[in-house]
Short mmCIF file of C-alpha atoms in Angstrom, two decimals:
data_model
loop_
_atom_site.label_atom_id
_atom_site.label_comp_id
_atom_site.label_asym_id
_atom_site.label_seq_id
_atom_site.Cartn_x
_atom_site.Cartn_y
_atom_site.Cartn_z
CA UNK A 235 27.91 7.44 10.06
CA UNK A 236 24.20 8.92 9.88
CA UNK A 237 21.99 5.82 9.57
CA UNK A 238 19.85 5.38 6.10
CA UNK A 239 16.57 6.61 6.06
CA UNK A 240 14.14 3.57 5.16
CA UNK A 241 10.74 5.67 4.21
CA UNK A 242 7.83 3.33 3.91
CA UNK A 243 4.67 4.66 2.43
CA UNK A 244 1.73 5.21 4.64
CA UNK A 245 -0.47 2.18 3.73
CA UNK A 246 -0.65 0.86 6.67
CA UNK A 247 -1.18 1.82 10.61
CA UNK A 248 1.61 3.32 12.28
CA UNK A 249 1.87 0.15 14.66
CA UNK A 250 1.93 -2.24 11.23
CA UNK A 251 4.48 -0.45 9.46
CA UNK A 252 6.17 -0.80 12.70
CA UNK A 253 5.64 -4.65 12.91
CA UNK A 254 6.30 -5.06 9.14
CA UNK A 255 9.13 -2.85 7.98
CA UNK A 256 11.27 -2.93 11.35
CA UNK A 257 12.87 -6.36 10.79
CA UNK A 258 13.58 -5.24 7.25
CA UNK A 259 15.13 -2.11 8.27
CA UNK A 260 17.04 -4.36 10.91
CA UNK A 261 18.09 -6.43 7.81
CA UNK A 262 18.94 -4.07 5.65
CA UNK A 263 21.23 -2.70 8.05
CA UNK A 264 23.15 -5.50 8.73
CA UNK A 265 22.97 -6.59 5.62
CA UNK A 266 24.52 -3.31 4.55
CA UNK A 267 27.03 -3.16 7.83
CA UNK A 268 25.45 0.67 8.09
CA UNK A 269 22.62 1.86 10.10
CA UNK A 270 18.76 2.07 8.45
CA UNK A 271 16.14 3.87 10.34
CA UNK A 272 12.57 3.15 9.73
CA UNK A 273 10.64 6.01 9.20
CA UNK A 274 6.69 7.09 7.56
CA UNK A 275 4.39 10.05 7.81
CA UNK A 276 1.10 10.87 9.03
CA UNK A 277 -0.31 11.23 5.42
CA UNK A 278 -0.05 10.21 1.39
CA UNK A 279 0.70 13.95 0.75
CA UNK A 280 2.94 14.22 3.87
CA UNK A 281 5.22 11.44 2.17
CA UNK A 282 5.27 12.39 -0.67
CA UNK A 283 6.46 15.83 0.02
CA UNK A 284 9.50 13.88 1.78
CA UNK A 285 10.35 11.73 -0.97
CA UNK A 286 10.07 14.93 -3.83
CA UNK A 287 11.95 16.53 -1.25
CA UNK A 288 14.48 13.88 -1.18
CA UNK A 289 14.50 13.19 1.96
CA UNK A 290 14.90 9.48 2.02
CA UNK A 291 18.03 7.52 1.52
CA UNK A 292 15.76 4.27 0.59
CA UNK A 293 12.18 4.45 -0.41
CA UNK A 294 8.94 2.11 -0.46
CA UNK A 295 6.90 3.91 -3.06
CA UNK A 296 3.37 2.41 -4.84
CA UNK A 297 3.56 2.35 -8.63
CA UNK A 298 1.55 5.48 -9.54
CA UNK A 299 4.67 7.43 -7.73
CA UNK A 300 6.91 5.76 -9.84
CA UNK A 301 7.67 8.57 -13.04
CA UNK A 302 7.79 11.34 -10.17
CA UNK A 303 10.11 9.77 -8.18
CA UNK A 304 12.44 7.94 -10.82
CA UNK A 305 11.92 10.16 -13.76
CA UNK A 306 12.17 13.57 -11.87
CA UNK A 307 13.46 12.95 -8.72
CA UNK A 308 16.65 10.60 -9.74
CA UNK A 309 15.83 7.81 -7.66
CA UNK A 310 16.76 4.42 -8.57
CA UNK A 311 14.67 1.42 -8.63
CA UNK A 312 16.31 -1.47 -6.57
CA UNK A 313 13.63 -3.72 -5.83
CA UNK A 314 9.81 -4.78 -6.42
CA UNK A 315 7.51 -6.76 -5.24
CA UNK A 316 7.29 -10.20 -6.24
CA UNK A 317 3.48 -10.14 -7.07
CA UNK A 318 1.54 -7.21 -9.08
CA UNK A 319 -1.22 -4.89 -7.80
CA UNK A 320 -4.39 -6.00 -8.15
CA UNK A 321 -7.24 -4.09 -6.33
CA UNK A 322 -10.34 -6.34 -4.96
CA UNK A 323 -13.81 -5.03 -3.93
CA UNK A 324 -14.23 -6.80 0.13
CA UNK A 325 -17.03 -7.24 1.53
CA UNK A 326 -18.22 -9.43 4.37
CA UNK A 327 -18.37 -12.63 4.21
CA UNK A 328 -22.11 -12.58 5.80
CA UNK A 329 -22.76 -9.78 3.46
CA UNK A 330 -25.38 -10.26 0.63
CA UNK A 331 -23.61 -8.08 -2.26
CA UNK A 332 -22.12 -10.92 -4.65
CA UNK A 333 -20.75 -8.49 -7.52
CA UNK A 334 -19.86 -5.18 -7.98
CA UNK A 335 -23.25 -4.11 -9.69
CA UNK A 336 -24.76 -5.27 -6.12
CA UNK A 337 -23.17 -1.96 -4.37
CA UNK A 338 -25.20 0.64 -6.24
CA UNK A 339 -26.92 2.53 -3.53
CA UNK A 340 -24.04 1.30 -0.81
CA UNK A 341 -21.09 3.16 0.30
CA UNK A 342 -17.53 2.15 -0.95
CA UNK A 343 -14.47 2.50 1.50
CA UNK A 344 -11.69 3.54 0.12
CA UNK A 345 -7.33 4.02 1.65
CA UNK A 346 -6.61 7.71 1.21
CA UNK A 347 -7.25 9.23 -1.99
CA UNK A 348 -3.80 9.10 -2.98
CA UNK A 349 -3.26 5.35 -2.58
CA UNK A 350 -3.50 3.09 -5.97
CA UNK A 351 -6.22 1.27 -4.71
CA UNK A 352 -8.30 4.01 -4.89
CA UNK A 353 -7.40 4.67 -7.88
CA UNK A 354 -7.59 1.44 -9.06
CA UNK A 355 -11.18 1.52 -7.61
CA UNK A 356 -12.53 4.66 -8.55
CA UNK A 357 -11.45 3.94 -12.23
CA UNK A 358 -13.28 0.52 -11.62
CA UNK A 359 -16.51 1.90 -10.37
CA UNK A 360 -16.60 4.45 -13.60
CA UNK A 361 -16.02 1.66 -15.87
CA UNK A 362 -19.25 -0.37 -14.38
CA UNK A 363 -21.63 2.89 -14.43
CA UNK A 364 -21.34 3.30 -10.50
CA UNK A 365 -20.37 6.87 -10.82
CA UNK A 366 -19.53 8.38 -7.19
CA UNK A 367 -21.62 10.45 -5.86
CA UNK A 368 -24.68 8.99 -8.42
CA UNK A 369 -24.47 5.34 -8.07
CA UNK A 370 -22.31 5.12 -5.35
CA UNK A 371 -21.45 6.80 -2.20
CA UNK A 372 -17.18 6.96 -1.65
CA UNK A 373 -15.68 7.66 1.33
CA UNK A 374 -12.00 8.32 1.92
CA UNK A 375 -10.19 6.81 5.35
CA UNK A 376 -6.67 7.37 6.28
CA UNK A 377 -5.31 3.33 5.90
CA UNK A 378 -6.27 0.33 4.43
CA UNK A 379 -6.92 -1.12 7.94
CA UNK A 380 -9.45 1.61 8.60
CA UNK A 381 -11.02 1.13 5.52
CA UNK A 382 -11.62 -2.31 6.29
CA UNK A 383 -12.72 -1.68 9.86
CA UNK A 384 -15.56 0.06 8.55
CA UNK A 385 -16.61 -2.93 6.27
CA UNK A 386 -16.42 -5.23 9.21
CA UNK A 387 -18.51 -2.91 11.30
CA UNK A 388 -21.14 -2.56 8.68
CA UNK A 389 -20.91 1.37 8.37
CA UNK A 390 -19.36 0.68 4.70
CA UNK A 391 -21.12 -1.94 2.12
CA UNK A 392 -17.35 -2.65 0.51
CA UNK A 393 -13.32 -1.38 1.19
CA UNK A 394 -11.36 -1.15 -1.79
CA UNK A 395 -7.63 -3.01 -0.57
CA UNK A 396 -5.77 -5.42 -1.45
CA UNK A 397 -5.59 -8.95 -0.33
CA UNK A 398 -2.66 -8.44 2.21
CA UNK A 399 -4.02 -5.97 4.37
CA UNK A 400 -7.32 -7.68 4.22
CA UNK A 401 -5.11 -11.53 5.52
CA UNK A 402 -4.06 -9.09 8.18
CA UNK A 403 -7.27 -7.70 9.82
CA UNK A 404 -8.75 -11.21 9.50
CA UNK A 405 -5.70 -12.99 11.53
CA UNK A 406 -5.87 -10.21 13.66
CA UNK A 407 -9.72 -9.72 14.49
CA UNK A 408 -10.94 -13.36 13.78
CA UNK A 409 -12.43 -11.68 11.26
CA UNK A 410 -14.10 -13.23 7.54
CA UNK A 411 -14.08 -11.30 4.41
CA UNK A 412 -14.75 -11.95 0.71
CA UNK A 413 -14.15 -10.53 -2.81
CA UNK A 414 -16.39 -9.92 -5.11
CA UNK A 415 -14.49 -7.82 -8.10
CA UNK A 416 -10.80 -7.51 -9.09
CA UNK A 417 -9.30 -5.05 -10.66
CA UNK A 418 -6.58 -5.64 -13.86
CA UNK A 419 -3.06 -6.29 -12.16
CA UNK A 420 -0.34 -3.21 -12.51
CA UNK A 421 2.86 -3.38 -11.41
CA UNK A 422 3.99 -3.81 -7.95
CA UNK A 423 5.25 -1.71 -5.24
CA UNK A 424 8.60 -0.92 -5.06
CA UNK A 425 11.67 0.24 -3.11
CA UNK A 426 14.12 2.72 -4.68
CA UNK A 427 17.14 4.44 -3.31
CA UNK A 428 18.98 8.00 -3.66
CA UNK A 429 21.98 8.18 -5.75
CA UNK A 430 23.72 9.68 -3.13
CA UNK A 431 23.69 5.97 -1.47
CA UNK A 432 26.89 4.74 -2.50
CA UNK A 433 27.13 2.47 -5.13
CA UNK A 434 28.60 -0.85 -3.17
CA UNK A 435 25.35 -0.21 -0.91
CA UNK A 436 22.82 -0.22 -3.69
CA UNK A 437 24.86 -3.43 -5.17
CA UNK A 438 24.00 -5.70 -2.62
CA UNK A 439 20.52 -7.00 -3.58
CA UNK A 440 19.20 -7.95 -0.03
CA UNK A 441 15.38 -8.08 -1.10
CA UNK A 442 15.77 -11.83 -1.36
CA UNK A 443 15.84 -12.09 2.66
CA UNK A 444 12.92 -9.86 3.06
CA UNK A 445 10.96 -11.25 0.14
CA UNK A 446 8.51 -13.33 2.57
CA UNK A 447 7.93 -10.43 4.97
CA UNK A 448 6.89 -7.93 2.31
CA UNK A 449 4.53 -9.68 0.11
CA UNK A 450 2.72 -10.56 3.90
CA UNK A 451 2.83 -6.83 4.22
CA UNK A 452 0.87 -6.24 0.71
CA UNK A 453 0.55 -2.59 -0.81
#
């Protein structure tokens, strides 16, 4: 049978989702005795176009997707996140900026414009008077992990992410980062699936096993 088509939203680098997701496609499969296949796409827009397309058997969409995908596109929600969304305001941990008022002036990194993080941020900035392109200089990058690369490398004064990514790039680069606003929590990231996945398949709740791996992998 053609194998399931696992489509994980672009938050991450290629090689993460790679690292991340692959086990849990490898799960899911044998979980479900049926092939999954782990796929993304270069961009936000790129994805979404798949999944409003329908293109994917089993989705990982972020919550601002949800009424498009659900409501319009018949997809059905099967699993979420144990945690919610909260967006945080990084900086380094050498860095003087203590609170958000501290970045007027400074230049904000933010995931693609598409991502709720940004969204979450930009909606954050407005609400303390750091209006972009006034108060505060934002700048778009094409991941979380980029956005945080520029923190670390002191071409950004903050990266709008959340804390996953963030325990990432600091395992990975020996790296030390801080907070210094958080947003309001929404709700979490989630996986749906197509009706056209039969219904013993969408039955068998397997986000129990994967539960660990996922929240690591953030949003």
């Amino acid at each position: 049978a053609a194998s399931y088509r696992l489509g994980v939203f672009p938050y991450l680098a290629s090689r993460q989702i790679v690292e991340f997701f692959g086990p849990i496609a490898a799960s899911m499969g044998e979980a479900l005795k049926h092939p999954v296949r782990l796929e993304s796409a270069p961009s936000y827009p790129d994805f979404t176009r798949e999944v409003m397309a329908r293109g994917y058997d089993i989705a990982m969409i972020q919550p601002f997707d949800y009424a498009d995908v659900v409501d319009r596109q018949g997809y059905i929600p099967l699993a979420k996140m144990s945690v919610p969304l909260v967006n945080q305001f990084f900086v380094r941990d050498d860095s003087r900026y203590q609170k958000l008022e501290d970045l007027r002036g400074g230049i904000v990194a933010t995931p693609p414009a598409e991502a709720a993080n940004t969204r979450m941020a930009l909606l954050a900035l407005h609400e303390n008077k750091l209006v972009p392109g006034s108060g505060v200089e934002v700048r778009h990058f094409n991941s979380h992990d980029s956005c945080i690369q520029q923190v670390w490398a002191g071409t950004a004064s903050a990266c709008a992410t959340a804390k996953p990514p963030i325990l990432v790039f600091e395992q990975r680069m020996q790296a030390k980062l801080r907070p210094i606003f958080a947003s309001p929590p929404i709700p979490p990231v989630l996986y749906v699936v197509h009706p056209r996945v039969p219904a013993e398949h969408r039955a068998r709740h397997v986000a129990g096993d994967h539960q660990q791996r996922r929240d690591s992998a953030g949003s």
